[in-house]
Each structure stands twice: as C-alpha cells, then as structure tokens.
Amino acid sequence: MKIKSIHIENFGTLHNLDLDFEDDITQIERQNGWGKTTLSVFLKAMFYSMPKKGNNKPYAAERSKYKPWQGGIYGGNMIIEVANKTYRVTRTFADTPEGDTFELIDLSTGLQSRTYTKDLGQELFGVGVETFEITAFFPQMAFASGMTDEMRANMTGLSKFENDLNSVSLAQKKIKTRISELAKYKPKQQEIDDVKKSLQDGERLIQNQIQEKSKLEKDLTEIISSIDTKKEQLIKEKRQKDIASKQNQERQARQEKILALQEQLSQILIEKNLAYKTQETEQTEEKTFQTQTSPQSPNTKKSKLFAIFLPILAIAILAASISLGLANILPLTTALIISAIVAIITTTAEIFAIKSLKNNIHDQNLQQTQIQSQIQSQLPSQTFLQSQHQIQPRQNDQNQVQIQPPSQTSITENDAFTTQITALSESLKLLRQEVASSPQTPFDEENFENLREEYNSLEKQRSLISQQINSLSWQIEEGLSRKEKLEETLDDLLQRKQSTMSKIALLEKTQDFLKQAQNNVSARFSQPFNAAFNKIFDKLAGNKQGKISVDINMNVTENTQSGQKEFEYLSQGYRDAISVCQRFALLDTIYKKEKPFILLDDPFVNLDENKKVLLSQEVKSLSKAYQTIYLHCHSSNKI
C-alpha cells in the first residue's frame, strides 16, 4: 500500500493543504508550530478514524483537540494505491463517531467502491489502531510501548485461527469480562457487614424486649395477687356493709314505728285534750249562763281557774313522762329540754285556747243578751220573769254556782283514752328496748371507698401492663421474623460470595494457565525477535551492548551489577533509540498483509549525532520495503 497524495480541508490548524508523497521516503521539513503532529494525526485518522471523546477533557481528546479552529468541513481525502488499484478515501468528522462520513471511490471507474469500509486500517494492515501506534507510528512525544494481544497473536501465529473461541486473546478478554461480571455480582463485604450488624442489633433488641416482658409479667403476677387480696377485702367489707345496712334498715323501721306511735299518741292526747276542752266549754257555757242570772262567787272563780289550768298541768306532766321515756335513746338533759319545750308549747296553746274560749263566751253572752232583749221586747214582763225564773241555776249558797258532774259518756271516753295511751306507751317501750338491744355491725365507709379506689387503680395497672406485654409479644414476634429473614439473607450473601469467589478463582487460574501457555508459545518467537532487535540496536548500543533485554511482553530492562533496571531508568536518548529499534524489529513480524506506511515525527530529536546517523541509515534501508514519511523541523535532522 502506498499513499500518493492528501488534501486537508480543515483539520486542527491545517486548512486547504495538498501534499504528494514518494513511494520510498518523503521528508517534510517545517518549523515548530506549523502542524507536523497535526498532519501525522490526520494520516492516522484517514485509516482508523478518530476515537470518541470519552471522559477525557476536551483538550485531551483528539476529536475535540483537532476540530478546525477556523471552522468549515472537518476532514479531507487521500489517494492510495493498493494491489495496482487507486482509490480516493474521503472522511469527515463530527462531534461523535455517529456523525462521521466515509467514502471510497475507485478512480479507475469513478464509482464508489465497497472493497473497503470505514475500518480501512484494520482491513488493509490486519491490525488495530493500538498495534499500529506501537509499531508503525513514531510520534514526537514519548513512544508508546508494550505488547498487545493482537501483536502477540500475530507474532505467535495464533491469528491464523479463524474461530474466535480458539483465539487466546479473545478467550482472555471473555475471561476478564466474566470476572468483572462476577465481581459485580459478588456481594460486597460492606453489604455482608451491614446485614450482620442489623442481625446483631435485632438480636440485642429482642433480648431486651424479652427481659422487659419477663419483668412486666412478674409485675403483673404481683399486681394480680394484690388484686385478689383487695378483692377478698372488698368482699368482706361488702358483707359487713350489707349486714350494717340491713341492721340500719331494721333500726330505721323501728324508729319509724316509734315515730308513728309517738304521732298516734300525740294525736290521742290532742283528742283527749279536745274532749276535756269541750267538756270545759260546756261547763263554762253552763256556768256563764248561770252567772248571767246571779253574781259570781269566789268559789266560782276558783273552779274556773282550776278547769283552765288542770289540763295544762296534765299535758305537761304527760309530755315530761313521754320525753323521759325516750331516755333510752336520748340523753336525760335532752329529754328534759324537750319536755320543757312541750310544756311551754302546750301552755301557750292553752292560753290561746282560753282566750278564744273567753271570746266565745263573750260572744255568746252578747248573743244571749240580744236574745233576751228580743224576748223581753216581745213577751210580757210577767212571762219574761217566769222564764227568767226558770233558767236561774240552783245555788248551794249565795255566791257559788253549782256545777253539774260529768256525764256517763265523758267517763267512758276517758277510759278509752287511758287504755289507748297505756297500750301505745307499752308498744313504745318495747320498740325502744328493741332499738337499744339491736346489734350494730361496725363499718368504715371511708376505708371501704379507699379499698375500692385501690382495687380500681390495680385493675388499671393490670390492664396497662397486659397491653404492654401484648405489645412486646407482637414486637418480639416481628423481631424474630425479621431475624429469620436477615439470617436467610446473610446465608444467601455468604453462599453467593463463596460461590462467586470460587468461580472467580477458577477463572483466574484458567487465565493464568492461558497466559502461561501464551507465554510459552510467545517464548518460541522471542529469540527471533531479540535477534532482529539486537542486530539493529548493537550498531548504536555503545557501552550498553549486551546489557539490554526485551521480554516477550516488550518490556525493556537493563542488566546492571545492582540488578535489573527498568526502561524508565534509561536516558531519554536511549529510550527513543530502543523504541525505534523495537518498532523496526516488529514490522516484518506483525504485518503479514499489506505493509503500512511508516510515519516518523522527528523521532531522533533526543539522539546524539552518532545514533542519529546510524538510525538514519536504518530508515533509508527500511524505506525500500515500507513507504516512509519523515517529519522534522531543522535541516540538520534531515536524513
């Protein structure tokens, strides 16, 4: 494959640029800042396109870095010759690979060709962009080095296997991918620790709840015992209360009977008093009638006074006796006070009665006088005298009125009153004796109410503690259920972790075996590579000759008296020289199809004159087989 020419429409700082290339070596000398590195990236992009931006910063990503500063179409075209055919390759680039365009024209026909696609570099050279950069691309900056799977496959001949499953490189990628998947599936230790912590916290909580429940159950037992004791006390007190209540009811009934008998006795006394008063009134009327016809004597006055105060004295004596009879249930002083009050009330009533009687007598006298006046006015005087003579009372002497003795009816009524009073008095006496002798069961109402309040308080405590116990029982049950689920989760996590780790260990061991097998195969080709490398490097090695080693992974070390020194310990000049020699030694081994162009972007800038001359000769020799494009900034660096 040969590049005949290029046209850059817009790419970085380059704009509307046309260049032609020789078949062997093309040297382009431009000052710093012209865009030599930009040109090298453009040539690489025409074969391999440009990677997407990824997570790199815009200035670090090639797609953003080389976007035209002046605007316009981002891209260009090139003319290439492959297998005696000439093609024009046109590419344009966008912000993402999806917006890129690719066109391939067969210049012999002028028609679009499907011989190659946008993966032009892979299809022409048989390697990807990473291998191309390590072998045929020599940038001005530090060279990339190392061994890719693709390079290893080409070197060891594994690339001839068409079946991907037989490709060691692909197998290793699949193993690596599978290990990554398993690593994601494998439970994290933090997740396991979190479940363990939750399980421990749950167990601790359940234990505390069980202890609290046990304490509450103990308290409940004590409270129930106290409730039973209080209940027995309440039952005993209730019995005493019922007995005392019944006794009080019986005593109250007797008291009511006593009051009823007293009221009945009082009524009889009143009736008896009224009877006496009626009798007195009749006698007084008779006496008054008699005194109207004859003057009153001193004896008549005494009889009148005796008739008035005698009932008062009898009632007072009777009231005093009745009151003294209550001494069985009332103090004597109280009985006397009551008797005195009764006597005063009776005397007062008698006085008012006498006054009323006097008024009645006065009215009667007045009426009698009026009647007599009427009779006298109507009858003759003789007749009036005769009638007057007839109504004159009998006189025992000149000044005393003869009072008629009580009739038989009055005596019978007095006997009846006396009999009733005697019977009632006996009944009252018996009832008072029963009241005095009736049993009185002691009962403390305040103590009973306190017991009931204590009992109700204990019942409330029992209900509250029972609710707390039920709540704790539910919480413990829920905690045990959560604990069981956490234990299942933990077992599942541990099993998954163990299973995943076993699978990862098996894959890693398989990976190690593949690498070992790959290294064993690669070792068979390391000797020819080292021979080609040493053939070139020995010409400029100087005092390093025989001390530089390159392993099958392209790692470079220097053998010193103090041991192996890595590539990074070498000077920049030696590192550049070794990298160029590595690439030159790899070209024939890696590229089995079309030979690529070699791009050198001032790779000898760090070399001394002797090494620069020696490598320049190698470049001239190499350009006979590989088209070489050499970019430099000064004529002294010209090959």
XYZ file of C-alpha atoms in Angstrom:
639
model
C 0.000 0.000 0.000
C 1.251 3.461 -0.955
C -0.133 6.924 -0.167
C 0.016 9.031 -3.330
C -1.356 12.355 -2.043
C -3.592 14.009 0.550
C -5.911 17.014 0.677
C -6.778 18.526 4.093
C -9.947 20.622 4.018
C -9.845 21.572 7.687
C -8.056 19.697 10.463
C -6.725 21.489 13.513
C -4.628 24.419 12.302
C -4.254 22.948 8.802
C -6.552 24.347 6.113
C -6.831 23.618 2.369
C -3.475 21.774 2.288
C -2.350 19.457 -0.531
C 0.685 17.171 -0.264
C 2.183 14.473 -2.523
C 4.248 11.527 -1.267
C 7.115 9.498 -2.676
C 6.988 5.706 -2.815
C 10.050 5.253 -0.594
C 10.708 8.209 1.747
C 9.118 11.629 1.891
C 10.801 14.221 4.087
C 8.721 17.213 5.216
C 10.644 19.998 6.918
C 8.542 22.611 8.718
C 9.206 24.918 11.651
C 7.766 24.254 15.060
C 4.093 25.176 15.303
C 3.325 24.545 11.639
C 1.311 21.413 12.361
C 3.574 18.414 11.803
C 1.963 16.445 14.639
C -1.449 17.509 13.306
C -0.503 16.113 9.908
C 0.562 12.791 11.472
C -2.732 12.514 13.362
C -4.643 13.302 10.135
C -2.869 10.478 8.278
C -3.656 8.039 11.106
C -7.310 9.236 11.220
C -7.762 8.644 7.462
C -7.100 4.935 8.070
C -8.535 4.455 11.584
C -10.952 7.393 12.008
C -10.953 9.130 15.420
C -11.995 7.794 18.812
C -14.990 9.229 20.653
C -14.373 11.833 23.331
C -14.957 9.536 26.290
C -14.451 11.051 29.707
C -11.324 12.954 28.748
C -11.219 16.697 28.900
C -11.860 18.360 25.509
C -8.235 19.387 25.039
C -7.073 15.811 25.734
C -9.425 14.105 23.275
C -8.201 14.050 19.639
C -11.725 14.565 18.260
C -12.084 17.846 20.172
C -8.427 18.845 20.014
C -8.221 18.808 16.194
C -11.622 20.251 15.466
C -10.964 23.090 12.936
C -10.082 26.274 14.674
C -11.196 28.258 11.632
C -14.443 26.306 11.153
C -15.586 24.628 7.930
C -15.665 20.974 6.922
C -13.808 18.832 9.461
C -11.742 16.330 7.389
C -10.218 15.751 3.947
C -9.228 12.996 1.491
C -6.250 10.946 0.314
C -5.277 8.965 -2.757
C -3.894 5.478 -2.095
C -2.662 2.658 -4.273
C -3.447 -0.888 -3.245
C -2.856 -4.008 -5.363
C -2.439 -1.968 -8.540
C -5.678 -0.091 -7.881
C -6.054 3.546 -6.996
C -8.683 4.795 -4.545
C -9.740 8.120 -3.141
C -10.630 7.948 0.536
C -12.756 10.836 1.890
C -13.591 11.281 5.573
C -15.387 13.979 7.525
C -15.616 14.070 11.318
C -18.305 15.276 13.689
C -18.575 15.686 17.448
C -19.390 11.971 17.762
C -18.472 8.950 15.621
C -22.133 8.579 14.624
C -21.867 11.832 12.628
C -18.719 10.805 10.720
C -18.791 10.047 6.969
C -16.647 7.682 4.873
C -16.440 7.389 1.130
C -14.239 5.155 -1.063
C -14.046 5.885 -4.815
C -12.348 3.587 -7.343
C -10.549 6.142 -9.523
C -10.310 3.741 -12.443
C -14.087 3.734 -12.738
C -15.027 6.845 -10.790
C -17.554 4.805 -8.907
C -17.989 4.189 -5.228
C -16.239 1.027 -4.121
C -17.216 -1.465 -1.437
C -13.812 -3.116 -1.354
C -13.047 -1.453 1.965
C -15.187 0.129 4.654
C -14.651 2.784 7.299
C -12.404 0.233 9.107
C -9.840 0.770 6.368
C -6.692 0.407 8.506
C -7.873 -2.849 10.133
C -8.844 -4.289 6.754
C -5.620 -3.230 4.965
C -2.962 -3.899 7.605
C -4.723 -6.580 9.664
C -4.092 -4.746 12.952
C -5.975 -2.238 15.020
C -5.042 1.315 15.805
C -3.342 0.390 19.100
C -0.943 -2.036 17.401
C -0.379 0.458 14.558
C 0.606 3.174 17.065
C 3.083 0.862 18.809
C 4.751 -0.391 15.616
C 4.475 1.948 12.583
C 3.641 5.291 14.198
C 6.530 7.261 15.698
C 5.132 10.422 17.310
C 7.284 13.269 18.526
C 6.230 12.706 22.103
C 7.166 9.680 24.186
C 6.723 6.463 22.283
C 4.062 4.007 23.304
C 5.418 0.554 24.015
C 4.279 -2.816 25.217
C 2.691 -5.921 23.779
C -0.917 -6.079 22.681
C -2.890 -9.307 22.326
C -3.105 -8.599 18.629
C 0.674 -8.266 18.345
C 1.145 -11.431 20.385
C -1.296 -13.313 18.138
C 0.494 -12.131 15.021
C 3.910 -12.951 16.440
C 2.931 -16.430 17.625
C 0.807 -17.328 14.651
C -2.460 -17.575 16.627
C -4.067 -15.070 14.269
C -4.388 -17.772 11.627
C -7.210 -19.373 13.649
C -10.485 -18.070 12.238
C -12.614 -19.411 15.113
C -12.762 -16.705 17.823
C -13.225 -19.321 20.549
C -9.772 -20.665 19.705
C -8.258 -17.208 19.970
C -6.333 -16.902 23.184
C -6.711 -13.165 23.110
C -10.476 -13.370 22.795
C -10.626 -16.089 25.425
C -8.694 -13.908 27.839
C -10.979 -10.975 27.154
C -14.015 -13.115 27.799
C -12.499 -14.431 30.998
C -11.663 -10.918 32.111
C -15.201 -9.777 31.285
C -16.689 -12.713 33.151
C -14.508 -11.996 36.177
C -15.706 -8.386 36.136
C -19.327 -9.541 35.943
C -18.848 -11.957 38.808
C -17.079 -9.288 40.825
C -20.154 -7.071 40.415
C -22.471 -9.948 41.324
C -20.357 -10.908 44.323
C -21.784 -9.367 47.485
C -19.661 -6.591 48.892
C -18.189 -7.160 52.315
C -19.823 -3.923 53.461
C -23.211 -5.357 52.499
C -22.498 -8.519 54.491
C -21.255 -6.470 57.455
C -24.412 -4.325 57.332
C -26.619 -7.432 57.432
C -24.562 -8.866 60.307
C -24.847 -5.595 62.211
C -28.612 -5.476 61.606
C -28.857 -9.072 62.789
C -26.853 -8.331 65.943
C -28.904 -5.193 66.656
C -32.105 -7.170 66.137
C -30.976 -9.967 68.457
C -29.979 -7.422 71.097
C -33.338 -5.676 70.774
C -35.232 -8.973 71.036
C -33.241 -9.926 74.139
C -34.026 -6.571 75.759
C -37.696 -6.960 74.871
C -37.786 -10.480 76.328
C -36.218 -9.224 79.558
C -38.648 -6.312 79.716
C -41.569 -8.661 79.068
C -40.360 -11.013 81.810
C -40.164 -8.106 84.273
C -43.635 -6.942 83.288
C -45.033 -10.457 83.700
C -43.508 -10.592 87.180
C -45.053 -7.218 87.988
C -48.367 -8.439 86.580
C -48.261 -11.519 88.827
C -47.697 -9.313 91.871
C -50.477 -6.952 90.828
C -52.900 -9.861 90.267
C -52.022 -11.157 93.735
C -52.673 -7.707 95.163
C -55.938 -7.513 93.227
C -57.046 -10.873 94.675
C -56.202 -9.676 98.187
C -58.036 -6.398 97.683
C -60.949 -8.281 96.174
C -61.222 -10.531 99.226
C -61.068 -7.478 101.472
C -63.734 -5.759 99.399
C -65.979 -8.831 99.548
C -65.551 -8.964 103.336
C -66.222 -5.249 103.666
C -69.202 -5.557 101.322
C -70.672 -8.267 103.518
C -70.221 -6.091 106.589
C -71.719 -3.193 104.669
C -74.740 -5.304 103.701
C -75.161 -6.510 107.298
C -74.782 -2.987 108.667
C -77.160 -1.688 106.011
C -79.725 -4.345 106.887
C -79.349 -3.558 110.601
C -79.730 0.145 109.867
C -82.816 -0.552 107.798
C -84.324 -2.593 110.652
C -83.414 0.096 113.180
C -84.814 2.731 110.856
C -88.044 0.732 110.545
C -88.334 0.562 114.334
C -87.575 4.267 114.562
C -90.280 4.953 112.033
C -92.668 2.782 114.063
C -91.672 4.711 117.190
C -92.317 7.985 115.409
C -95.643 6.660 114.140
C -96.655 5.538 117.669
C -95.498 8.847 119.079
C -97.539 10.649 116.466
C -100.529 8.404 117.242
C -100.042 9.022 120.989
C -99.805 12.726 120.383
C -102.987 12.566 118.349
C -104.813 10.708 121.170
C -103.569 13.239 123.683
C -104.777 16.009 121.464
C -108.144 14.320 121.097
C -108.299 13.794 124.852
C -107.369 17.403 125.393
C -110.034 18.485 122.968
C -112.522 16.317 124.794
C -111.597 17.967 128.088
C -111.789 21.327 126.400
C -115.193 20.516 125.009
C -116.405 19.401 128.400
C -114.913 22.520 129.923
C -116.541 24.612 127.302
C -119.899 23.064 128.015
C -119.473 23.584 131.733
C -118.203 27.096 131.133
C -121.198 27.880 128.953
C -123.481 26.492 131.594
C -121.610 28.444 134.248
C -121.732 31.571 132.141
C -125.398 31.143 131.580
C -125.919 30.761 135.314
C -123.715 33.691 136.184
C -125.798 35.885 133.908
C -128.687 35.451 136.330
C -126.652 35.540 139.546
C -123.469 37.167 140.671
C -120.292 35.114 140.721
C -118.898 33.913 143.966
C -115.225 33.397 144.819
C -115.702 29.637 144.559
C -116.943 30.009 141.025
C -113.805 31.899 140.086
C -111.594 29.223 141.646
C -113.396 26.461 139.802
C -112.957 28.313 136.562
C -109.228 28.727 137.108
C -108.914 25.088 138.171
C -110.747 23.988 134.996
C -108.403 26.029 132.821
C -105.011 25.082 134.243
C -105.719 21.476 135.170
C -105.469 20.207 131.548
C -102.337 22.249 131.028
C -100.755 20.629 134.084
C -101.802 17.151 132.929
C -100.420 17.625 129.419
C -97.125 18.981 130.773
C -96.759 16.030 133.172
C -97.615 13.561 130.379
C -95.202 15.197 127.937
C -92.458 15.097 130.541
C -93.068 11.412 131.165
C -93.040 10.641 127.461
C -89.854 12.616 126.994
C -88.236 10.870 129.944
C -89.282 7.589 128.353
C -87.025 8.443 125.403
C -84.018 8.481 127.701
C -83.161 5.026 126.445
C -82.127 6.555 123.140
C -81.618 10.251 124.096
C -79.641 11.851 126.962
C -81.682 12.901 130.052
C -80.813 16.565 129.603
C -82.119 16.490 126.056
C -85.308 14.744 127.256
C -85.875 17.418 129.910
C -85.296 20.178 127.364
C -87.782 18.555 125.021
C -90.287 18.170 127.918
C -89.890 21.828 128.842
C -90.392 22.843 125.221
C -93.501 20.664 125.023
C -94.790 22.178 128.298
C -94.203 25.709 127.027
C -95.847 24.948 123.722
C -98.818 23.302 125.487
C -99.174 26.183 127.966
C -99.025 28.710 125.168
C -101.640 26.777 123.240
C -103.832 26.592 126.352
C -103.560 30.326 126.882
C -104.633 30.974 123.359
C -107.419 28.433 123.781
C -108.625 30.153 126.967
C -108.548 33.493 125.225
C -110.530 32.006 122.400
C -112.945 30.478 124.921
C -113.371 33.830 126.632
C -114.064 35.438 123.330
C -116.628 32.773 122.525
C -118.244 33.200 125.954
C -118.293 36.930 125.417
C -119.882 36.473 122.034
C -122.369 34.017 123.477
C -123.194 36.352 126.340
C -123.654 39.133 123.923
C -125.885 36.983 121.760
C -127.792 35.772 124.841
C -128.272 39.324 125.920
C -129.551 40.208 122.485
C -131.938 37.217 122.558
C -133.135 38.113 125.996
C -133.661 41.668 124.862
C -135.673 40.474 121.918
C -137.677 38.133 124.173
C -138.263 40.878 126.656
C -139.369 43.175 123.903
C -141.846 40.618 122.565
C -143.158 38.948 125.738
C -144.949 40.468 128.665
C -142.882 41.238 131.608
C -144.529 38.539 133.710
C -143.784 35.930 131.188
C -140.224 37.148 130.913
C -139.936 36.912 134.701
C -141.259 33.440 134.739
C -138.854 32.325 132.054
C -136.084 34.110 133.844
C -137.039 32.327 136.978
C -136.935 29.034 135.192
C -133.387 29.430 133.871
C -131.862 30.580 137.081
C -129.430 27.933 138.314
C -129.608 26.294 141.623
C -127.411 27.822 144.229
C -125.760 25.982 147.095
C -125.135 29.302 148.653
C -125.362 32.926 147.598
C -122.021 33.204 145.715
C -121.168 29.701 144.219
C -122.571 28.142 141.045
C -123.500 24.502 141.257
C -121.529 22.582 138.505
C -123.168 19.507 137.138
C -120.978 16.331 137.390
C -119.582 14.693 134.169
C -121.983 12.540 132.289
C -121.593 8.777 131.817
C -120.427 9.364 128.214
C -117.482 11.521 129.355
C -116.311 8.844 131.784
C -116.386 6.171 129.077
C -114.384 8.360 126.709
C -111.735 8.990 129.382
C -111.340 5.282 129.990
C -110.887 4.658 126.272
C -108.212 7.368 126.036
C -106.412 5.910 129.045
C -106.460 2.408 127.592
C -105.061 3.602 124.233
C -102.375 5.687 125.872
C -101.308 2.770 128.054
C -101.160 0.381 125.090
C -99.196 2.840 122.969
C -96.787 3.533 125.806
C -96.136 -0.177 126.219
C -95.515 -0.551 122.483
C -93.127 2.413 122.531
C -91.280 0.917 125.462
C -90.899 -2.436 123.717
C -89.719 -0.783 120.479
C -87.163 1.342 122.340
C -85.886 -1.751 124.084
C -85.531 -3.493 120.705
C -83.656 -0.483 119.282
C -81.359 -0.375 122.298
C -80.648 -4.126 122.147
C -80.357 -4.458 118.347
C -76.782 -5.413 117.137
C -74.647 -2.808 115.371
C -72.017 -4.205 112.996
C -69.028 -1.832 112.677
C -68.452 -0.486 109.141
C -65.984 2.184 107.928
C -67.334 3.736 104.733
C -64.147 5.743 104.117
C -61.994 2.632 104.417
C -64.358 0.812 102.024
C -64.060 3.618 99.438
C -60.267 3.641 99.791
C -60.193 -0.122 99.211
C -62.343 0.255 96.119
C -60.122 3.026 94.737
C -57.025 0.907 95.354
C -58.724 -2.048 93.668
C -59.687 0.080 90.624
C -56.148 1.513 90.450
C -54.670 -2.001 90.498
C -57.082 -3.067 87.755
C -55.956 -0.138 85.610
C -52.312 -1.082 86.201
C -53.099 -4.692 85.313
C -54.811 -3.595 82.076
C -51.924 -1.279 81.153
C -49.243 -3.896 81.880
C -51.243 -6.518 79.954
C -51.336 -4.174 76.949
C -47.578 -3.577 77.247
C -46.957 -7.341 77.437
C -49.145 -7.930 74.368
C -47.324 -5.155 72.502
C -43.929 -6.600 73.446
C -45.084 -10.074 72.415
C -46.031 -8.689 68.997
C -42.734 -6.795 68.716
C -40.767 -9.902 69.702
C -42.651 -11.956 67.126
C -41.957 -9.337 64.459
C -38.307 -9.156 65.550
C -37.956 -12.935 65.302
C -39.498 -12.821 61.826
C -37.050 -10.083 60.769
C -34.210 -12.032 62.337
C -35.162 -15.126 60.358
C -35.241 -13.094 57.131
C -31.882 -11.474 57.937
C -30.371 -14.877 58.649
C -31.662 -16.123 55.303
C -30.271 -13.005 53.610
C -26.919 -13.435 55.328
C -26.748 -17.120 54.367
C -27.617 -16.212 50.782
C -24.953 -13.475 50.700
C -22.306 -15.770 52.156
C -23.211 -18.569 49.757
C -23.200 -16.164 46.821
C -19.876 -14.764 47.921
C -18.356 -18.209 48.384
C -19.743 -19.456 45.066
C -18.661 -16.301 43.239
C -15.195 -16.358 44.762
C -14.816 -19.996 43.751
C -15.828 -19.172 40.185
C -13.519 -16.139 40.103
C -10.656 -18.229 41.484
C -11.285 -20.854 38.807
C -11.396 -18.218 36.060
C -8.267 -16.528 37.385
C -6.497 -19.867 37.433
C -7.696 -20.508 33.877
C -6.482 -17.053 32.933
C -3.105 -17.787 34.487
C -2.888 -21.054 32.546
C -3.761 -19.259 29.294
C -1.177 -16.590 29.990
C 1.377 -19.230 30.802
C 0.509 -21.110 27.639
C 0.622 -17.888 25.691
C 3.990 -17.012 27.176
C 5.250 -20.495 26.362
C 4.169 -20.050 22.743
C 5.495 -16.487 22.651
C 8.829 -17.661 24.025
C 9.388 -19.622 20.830
C 9.277 -16.337 18.910
C 11.152 -14.183 21.384
C 14.549 -15.418 20.161
C 13.995 -14.378 16.511
C 12.644 -11.007 17.669
C 15.584 -10.431 20.016
C 17.946 -11.354 17.184
C 16.343 -8.754 14.871
C 16.291 -6.166 17.684
C 19.918 -6.737 18.655
C 21.008 -6.596 15.010
C 19.768 -3.034 14.818
C 20.457 -1.893 18.390
C 24.033 -3.231 18.548
C 25.055 -0.699 15.934
C 24.349 2.194 18.319
C 24.427 0.463 21.741
C 27.912 1.608 22.661
C 28.632 0.600 26.270
C 25.056 -0.771 26.558
C 25.737 -3.550 24.141
C 24.685 -6.913 25.530
C 23.048 -5.300 28.556
C 19.613 -4.506 27.123
C 16.938 -7.226 27.241
C 13.441 -7.237 25.781
C 10.988 -9.850 27.096
C 8.028 -11.338 25.272
C 5.800 -8.523 26.594
C 8.106 -5.890 25.019
C 9.282 -4.782 28.424
C 12.843 -3.407 28.249
C 15.318 -3.805 31.119
C 19.000 -3.136 31.602
C 21.279 -5.655 33.280
C 23.486 -3.906 35.844
C 25.674 -5.004 38.726
C 22.903 -3.971 41.131
C 20.256 -5.957 39.254
C 17.657 -5.333 36.578
C 16.791 -1.692 35.908
C 13.513 -0.773 34.244
C 13.200 1.102 30.971
C 12.360 4.339 32.814
C 15.833 4.452 34.395
C 17.476 4.879 30.978
C 18.210 8.277 29.467
C 15.652 9.746 27.051
C 18.059 9.254 24.119
C 18.497 5.547 24.840
C 14.781 5.122 25.388
C 13.981 6.710 21.990
C 16.660 4.621 20.282
C 15.402 1.397 21.866
C 11.763 2.225 20.943
C 12.767 2.828 17.275
C 14.713 -0.425 17.201
C 11.770 -2.298 18.734
C 9.433 -0.999 16.046
C 11.789 -1.772 13.222
C 12.248 -5.312 14.569
C 8.478 -5.855 14.846
C 7.427 -4.655 11.399
C 8.127 -7.834 9.446
C 6.666 -9.965 12.239
C 3.428 -8.061 12.743
C 2.336 -7.065 9.252
C 1.508 -10.171 7.253
C -0.859 -8.449 4.786
C -0.243 -5.056 3.213
C 2.785 -3.301 4.535
C 1.782 0.011 6.133
C 3.405 3.384 5.736
C 5.826 4.358 8.496
C 5.382 7.795 9.993
C 8.300 9.341 11.826
C 7.523 12.630 13.604
C 11.010 13.881 14.453
C 11.926 10.717 16.405
C 15.662 11.496 16.508
C 15.491 14.838 18.279
C 16.879 13.385 21.507
C 19.651 11.316 19.876
C 23.299 12.262 19.613
C 24.836 12.648 16.186
C 26.302 9.142 16.068
C 22.992 7.455 16.947
C 21.111 9.792 14.603
C 23.373 8.844 11.664
C 23.158 5.137 12.382
C 19.329 5.201 12.684
C 19.057 7.369 9.564
C 20.806 4.625 7.651
C 18.348 2.089 9.056
C 15.446 4.327 7.950
C 16.839 4.505 4.410
C 17.187 0.764 4.336
C 13.694 0.265 5.755
C 12.095 2.683 3.238
C 12.894 0.249 0.454
C 10.192 -2.077 1.849
C 7.970 0.414 3.699
C 6.799 3.816 2.474
C 8.250 6.251 4.985
C 7.054 9.772 5.850
C 9.620 11.658 7.869
C 8.678 14.954 9.562
C 11.334 17.216 11.065
C 11.848 20.861 11.965
C 15.505 21.511 11.017
C 17.784 20.689 8.108
C 20.298 19.172 10.478
C 17.777 16.428 11.196
C 17.358 15.617 7.529
C 18.115 12.079 6.527
